[in-house]
């Protein structure tokens, strides 16, 4: 049997490599964009096509230019990055494909370094950490992931104060904290259910919506704190009024022919009826929830899947796997 090719030992070599051993690879597949103010912006990207499934997070102190070379600070991660939330303008948390949650505090950053320095991390999820949201106290964060688990973190201790194992029976696709709350949040899952949680209650979870397809995205309306937008795998967007003791579907529309990926209400208090959405496609769309989810804006400039959406100062920003960040201006004249 001497003619047989020896077994391939490359896997052992790559498995034992540290992040410093791996060659640099430009993470062009942008996953999220998060804006705290005009001088604090996060952009996250993952390497989805190479042998090394790693990621990068770029911190900008200028909102006008998102070239990677213009980033003030950069962090490289050992796995892909999925989501991030600001705690303060100089402190934020990221979630990774490995199930790791990392904390960064710029107040402890060495002045002469352009690399973001992590101040702590914990890996308590058993699979990819997909979604994050922060409570109003800015000291606690809720996370969800592919392990069907939801965790509430005390960031100063980097411990999970609550851990809801098998909160859903499938992947937790999105979590979002209720505006102004330290105890209430909503979650969606591929198990076709959306749950509202209140950690003050003995039975904290209540199902507010169930569909035949998995639910993929959710967000609260800032000025109407009982109103939520929920997206599904079959492209449907549902607007729900989830008052305690009563849940009512206000409107619904099959807005896309592909799974909804992300939803985001305009944070401008005078225009919170505007709901931005993207799906597993190249388009960015904005709907008016007060007019039967009528389409008021559409942009097809991206050339790959749009993954990140965020509002700032009445403008909408999007990022995509095509390695670009776009700024969108939605005019009031577009409203019917």
PDB file of N, CA and C in Angstrom, residues 7-57:
ATOM      1  N   UNK A   7      -1.971  10.911   4.229  1.00  0.00           N
ATOM      2  CA  UNK A   7      -3.119  11.750   4.599  1.00  0.00           C
ATOM      3  C   UNK A   7      -2.747  13.224   4.612  1.00  0.00           C
ATOM      4  N   UNK A   8      -3.711  14.060   4.261  1.00  0.00           N
ATOM      5  CA  UNK A   8      -3.487  15.503   4.219  1.00  0.00           C
ATOM      6  C   UNK A   8      -3.481  16.054   5.650  1.00  0.00           C
ATOM      7  N   UNK A   9      -2.375  16.653   6.024  1.00  0.00           N
ATOM      8  CA  UNK A   9      -2.224  17.156   7.392  1.00  0.00           C
ATOM      9  C   UNK A   9      -2.459  18.659   7.493  1.00  0.00           C
ATOM     10  N   UNK A  10      -2.928  19.279   6.401  1.00  0.00           N
ATOM     11  CA  UNK A  10      -3.135  20.725   6.427  1.00  0.00           C
ATOM     12  C   UNK A  10      -4.117  21.163   7.504  1.00  0.00           C
ATOM     13  N   UNK A  11      -5.160  20.356   7.721  1.00  0.00           N
ATOM     14  CA  UNK A  11      -6.186  20.757   8.686  1.00  0.00           C
ATOM     15  C   UNK A  11      -5.586  20.971  10.067  1.00  0.00           C
ATOM     16  N   UNK A  12      -4.630  20.127  10.454  1.00  0.00           N
ATOM     17  CA  UNK A  12      -3.998  20.276  11.764  1.00  0.00           C
ATOM     18  C   UNK A  12      -3.206  21.577  11.830  1.00  0.00           C
ATOM     19  N   UNK A  13      -2.523  21.919  10.743  1.00  0.00           N
ATOM     20  CA  UNK A  13      -1.735  23.146  10.700  1.00  0.00           C
ATOM     21  C   UNK A  13      -2.638  24.358  10.870  1.00  0.00           C
ATOM     22  N   UNK A  14      -3.740  24.400  10.086  1.00  0.00           N
ATOM     23  CA  UNK A  14      -4.630  25.559  10.144  1.00  0.00           C
ATOM     24  C   UNK A  14      -5.362  25.643  11.477  1.00  0.00           C
ATOM     25  N   UNK A  15      -5.692  24.487  12.062  1.00  0.00           N
ATOM     26  CA  UNK A  15      -6.416  24.490  13.326  1.00  0.00           C
ATOM     27  C   UNK A  15      -5.571  25.088  14.446  1.00  0.00           C
ATOM     28  N   UNK A  16      -4.287  24.886  14.385  1.00  0.00           N
ATOM     29  CA  UNK A  16      -3.407  25.346  15.455  1.00  0.00           C
ATOM     30  C   UNK A  16      -2.870  26.749  15.234  1.00  0.00           C
ATOM     31  N   UNK A  17      -3.233  27.378  14.119  1.00  0.00           N
ATOM     32  CA  UNK A  17      -2.781  28.748  13.864  1.00  0.00           C
ATOM     33  C   UNK A  17      -3.490  29.731  14.777  1.00  0.00           C
ATOM     34  N   UNK A  18      -2.753  30.722  15.250  1.00  0.00           N
ATOM     35  CA  UNK A  18      -3.365  31.826  15.976  1.00  0.00           C
ATOM     36  C   UNK A  18      -3.698  32.937  14.983  1.00  0.00           C
ATOM     37  N   UNK A  19      -4.396  33.955  15.452  1.00  0.00           N
ATOM     38  CA  UNK A  19      -4.792  35.041  14.560  1.00  0.00           C
ATOM     39  C   UNK A  19      -3.581  35.787  14.004  1.00  0.00           C
ATOM     40  N   UNK A  20      -2.470  35.807  14.759  1.00  0.00           N
ATOM     41  CA  UNK A  20      -1.266  36.489  14.282  1.00  0.00           C
ATOM     42  C   UNK A  20      -0.528  35.663  13.233  1.00  0.00           C
ATOM     43  N   UNK A  21      -0.738  34.344  13.221  1.00  0.00           N
ATOM     44  CA  UNK A  21      -0.084  33.487  12.237  1.00  0.00           C
ATOM     45  C   UNK A  21      -0.767  33.551  10.875  1.00  0.00           C
ATOM     46  N   UNK A  22      -2.062  33.870  10.875  1.00  0.00           N
ATOM     47  CA  UNK A  22      -2.826  33.811   9.627  1.00  0.00           C
ATOM     48  C   UNK A  22      -2.477  34.999   8.733  1.00  0.00           C
ATOM     49  N   UNK A  23      -2.374  34.765   7.433  1.00  0.00           N
ATOM     50  CA  UNK A  23      -2.076  35.880   6.518  1.00  0.00           C
ATOM     51  C   UNK A  23      -3.228  36.868   6.484  1.00  0.00           C
ATOM     52  N   UNK A  24      -2.892  38.146   6.199  1.00  0.00           N
ATOM     53  CA  UNK A  24      -3.927  39.178   6.152  1.00  0.00           C
ATOM     54  C   UNK A  24      -4.850  38.920   4.974  1.00  0.00           C
ATOM     55  N   UNK A  25      -6.133  39.032   5.204  1.00  0.00           N
ATOM     56  CA  UNK A  25      -7.118  38.908   4.137  1.00  0.00           C
ATOM     57  C   UNK A  25      -8.148  40.001   4.337  1.00  0.00           C
ATOM     58  N   UNK A  26      -8.454  40.713   3.256  1.00  0.00           N
ATOM     59  CA  UNK A  26      -9.370  41.845   3.348  1.00  0.00           C
ATOM     60  C   UNK A  26     -10.798  41.340   3.479  1.00  0.00           C
ATOM     61  N   UNK A  27     -11.439  41.665   4.609  1.00  0.00           N
ATOM     62  CA  UNK A  27     -12.798  41.190   4.869  1.00  0.00           C
ATOM     63  C   UNK A  27     -13.807  42.106   4.182  1.00  0.00           C
ATOM     64  N   UNK A  28     -14.155  41.755   2.967  1.00  0.00           N
ATOM     65  CA  UNK A  28     -14.988  42.650   2.172  1.00  0.00           C
ATOM     66  C   UNK A  28     -16.483  42.436   2.387  1.00  0.00           C
ATOM     67  N   UNK A  29     -16.876  41.317   2.978  1.00  0.00           N
ATOM     68  CA  UNK A  29     -18.300  41.030   3.140  1.00  0.00           C
ATOM     69  C   UNK A  29     -18.824  41.764   4.375  1.00  0.00           C
ATOM     70  N   UNK A  30     -19.328  42.979   4.149  1.00  0.00           N
ATOM     71  CA  UNK A  30     -19.769  43.815   5.263  1.00  0.00           C
ATOM     72  C   UNK A  30     -21.054  43.267   5.860  1.00  0.00           C
ATOM     73  N   UNK A  31     -21.086  43.138   7.195  1.00  0.00           N
ATOM     74  CA  UNK A  31     -22.192  42.507   7.895  1.00  0.00           C
ATOM     75  C   UNK A  31     -23.085  43.497   8.632  1.00  0.00           C
ATOM     76  N   UNK A  32     -22.518  44.574   9.161  1.00  0.00           N
ATOM     77  CA  UNK A  32     -23.325  45.530   9.926  1.00  0.00           C
ATOM     78  C   UNK A  32     -22.678  46.901   9.898  1.00  0.00           C
ATOM     79  N   UNK A  33     -23.502  47.913  10.104  1.00  0.00           N
ATOM     80  CA  UNK A  33     -23.054  49.280  10.331  1.00  0.00           C
ATOM     81  C   UNK A  33     -23.876  49.828  11.488  1.00  0.00           C
ATOM     82  N   UNK A  34     -23.204  50.441  12.455  1.00  0.00           N
ATOM     83  CA  UNK A  34     -23.844  50.979  13.652  1.00  0.00           C
ATOM     84  C   UNK A  34     -23.304  52.378  13.920  1.00  0.00           C
ATOM     85  N   UNK A  35     -24.204  53.345  14.073  1.00  0.00           N
ATOM     86  CA  UNK A  35     -23.797  54.739  14.267  1.00  0.00           C
ATOM     87  C   UNK A  35     -24.302  55.232  15.620  1.00  0.00           C
ATOM     88  N   UNK A  36     -23.388  55.697  16.466  1.00  0.00           N
ATOM     89  CA  UNK A  36     -23.754  56.288  17.755  1.00  0.00           C
ATOM     90  C   UNK A  36     -23.919  57.793  17.603  1.00  0.00           C
ATOM     91  N   UNK A  37     -22.961  58.433  16.980  1.00  0.00           N
ATOM     92  CA  UNK A  37     -23.051  59.846  16.621  1.00  0.00           C
ATOM     93  C   UNK A  37     -22.100  60.076  15.454  1.00  0.00           C
ATOM     94  N   UNK A  38     -21.961  61.311  15.014  1.00  0.00           N
ATOM     95  CA  UNK A  38     -21.168  61.588  13.818  1.00  0.00           C
ATOM     96  C   UNK A  38     -19.682  61.334  14.014  1.00  0.00           C
ATOM     97  N   UNK A  39     -19.251  61.080  15.241  1.00  0.00           N
ATOM     98  CA  UNK A  39     -17.846  60.789  15.503  1.00  0.00           C
ATOM     99  C   UNK A  39     -17.616  59.388  16.064  1.00  0.00           C
ATOM    100  N   UNK A  40     -18.663  58.549  16.056  1.00  0.00           N
ATOM    101  CA  UNK A  40     -18.527  57.182  16.570  1.00  0.00           C
ATOM    102  C   UNK A  40     -19.349  56.238  15.706  1.00  0.00           C
ATOM    103  N   UNK A  41     -18.666  55.519  14.845  1.00  0.00           N
ATOM    104  CA  UNK A  41     -19.327  54.630  13.887  1.00  0.00           C
ATOM    105  C   UNK A  41     -18.585  53.298  13.850  1.00  0.00           C
ATOM    106  N   UNK A  42     -19.343  52.209  13.786  1.00  0.00           N
ATOM    107  CA  UNK A  42     -18.762  50.873  13.660  1.00  0.00           C
ATOM    108  C   UNK A  42     -19.192  50.234  12.350  1.00  0.00           C
ATOM    109  N   UNK A  43     -18.232  49.577  11.712  1.00  0.00           N
ATOM    110  CA  UNK A  43     -18.491  48.809  10.497  1.00  0.00           C
ATOM    111  C   UNK A  43     -17.849  47.444  10.681  1.00  0.00           C
ATOM    112  N   UNK A  44     -18.610  46.383  10.423  1.00  0.00           N
ATOM    113  CA  UNK A  44     -18.090  45.039  10.615  1.00  0.00           C
ATOM    114  C   UNK A  44     -18.143  44.236   9.336  1.00  0.00           C
ATOM    115  N   UNK A  45     -17.100  43.433   9.096  1.00  0.00           N
ATOM    116  CA  UNK A  45     -17.055  42.600   7.901  1.00  0.00           C
ATOM    117  C   UNK A  45     -16.468  41.239   8.200  1.00  0.00           C
ATOM    118  N   UNK A  46     -16.846  40.261   7.394  1.00  0.00           N
ATOM    119  CA  UNK A  46     -16.355  38.893   7.559  1.00  0.00           C
ATOM    120  C   UNK A  46     -15.766  38.386   6.257  1.00  0.00           C
ATOM    121  N   UNK A  47     -14.856  37.446   6.390  1.00  0.00           N
ATOM    122  CA  UNK A  47     -14.260  36.777   5.245  1.00  0.00           C
ATOM    123  C   UNK A  47     -15.042  35.488   5.022  1.00  0.00           C
ATOM    124  N   UNK A  48     -15.888  35.449   4.000  1.00  0.00           N
ATOM    125  CA  UNK A  48     -16.796  34.323   3.807  1.00  0.00           C
ATOM    126  C   UNK A  48     -16.376  33.387   2.682  1.00  0.00           C
ATOM    127  N   UNK A  49     -15.266  33.680   2.008  1.00  0.00           N
ATOM    128  CA  UNK A  49     -14.913  32.880   0.837  1.00  0.00           C
ATOM    129  C   UNK A  49     -13.534  32.245   0.915  1.00  0.00           C
ATOM    130  N   UNK A  50     -12.728  32.632   1.885  1.00  0.00           N
ATOM    131  CA  UNK A  50     -11.357  32.145   1.962  1.00  0.00           C
ATOM    132  C   UNK A  50     -11.263  30.992   2.951  1.00  0.00           C
ATOM    133  N   UNK A  51     -10.076  30.423   3.058  1.00  0.00           N
ATOM    134  CA  UNK A  51      -9.849  29.327   4.000  1.00  0.00           C
ATOM    135  C   UNK A  51     -10.001  29.792   5.446  1.00  0.00           C
ATOM    136  N   UNK A  52      -9.700  31.070   5.705  1.00  0.00           N
ATOM    137  CA  UNK A  52      -9.745  31.601   7.064  1.00  0.00           C
ATOM    138  C   UNK A  52     -11.055  32.351   7.269  1.00  0.00           C
ATOM    139  N   UNK A  53     -11.950  31.807   8.060  1.00  0.00           N
ATOM    140  CA  UNK A  53     -13.252  32.425   8.310  1.00  0.00           C
ATOM    141  C   UNK A  53     -13.097  33.381   9.497  1.00  0.00           C
ATOM    142  N   UNK A  54     -12.546  34.570   9.217  1.00  0.00           N
ATOM    143  CA  UNK A  54     -12.317  35.534  10.287  1.00  0.00           C
ATOM    144  C   UNK A  54     -13.057  36.831   9.984  1.00  0.00           C
ATOM    145  N   UNK A  55     -12.825  37.861  10.799  1.00  0.00           N
ATOM    146  CA  UNK A  55     -13.563  39.096  10.612  1.00  0.00           C
ATOM    147  C   UNK A  55     -12.760  40.314  11.005  1.00  0.00           C
ATOM    148  N   UNK A  56     -13.351  41.483  10.752  1.00  0.00           N
ATOM    149  CA  UNK A  56     -12.741  42.761  11.119  1.00  0.00           C
ATOM    150  C   UNK A  56     -13.826  43.728  11.567  1.00  0.00           C
ATOM    151  N   UNK A  57     -13.458  44.613  12.487  1.00  0.00           N
ATOM    152  CA  UNK A  57     -14.341  45.693  12.920  1.00  0.00           C
ATOM    153  C   UNK A  57     -13.565  46.991  12.770  1.00  0.00           C
TER     154      UNK A  57
END
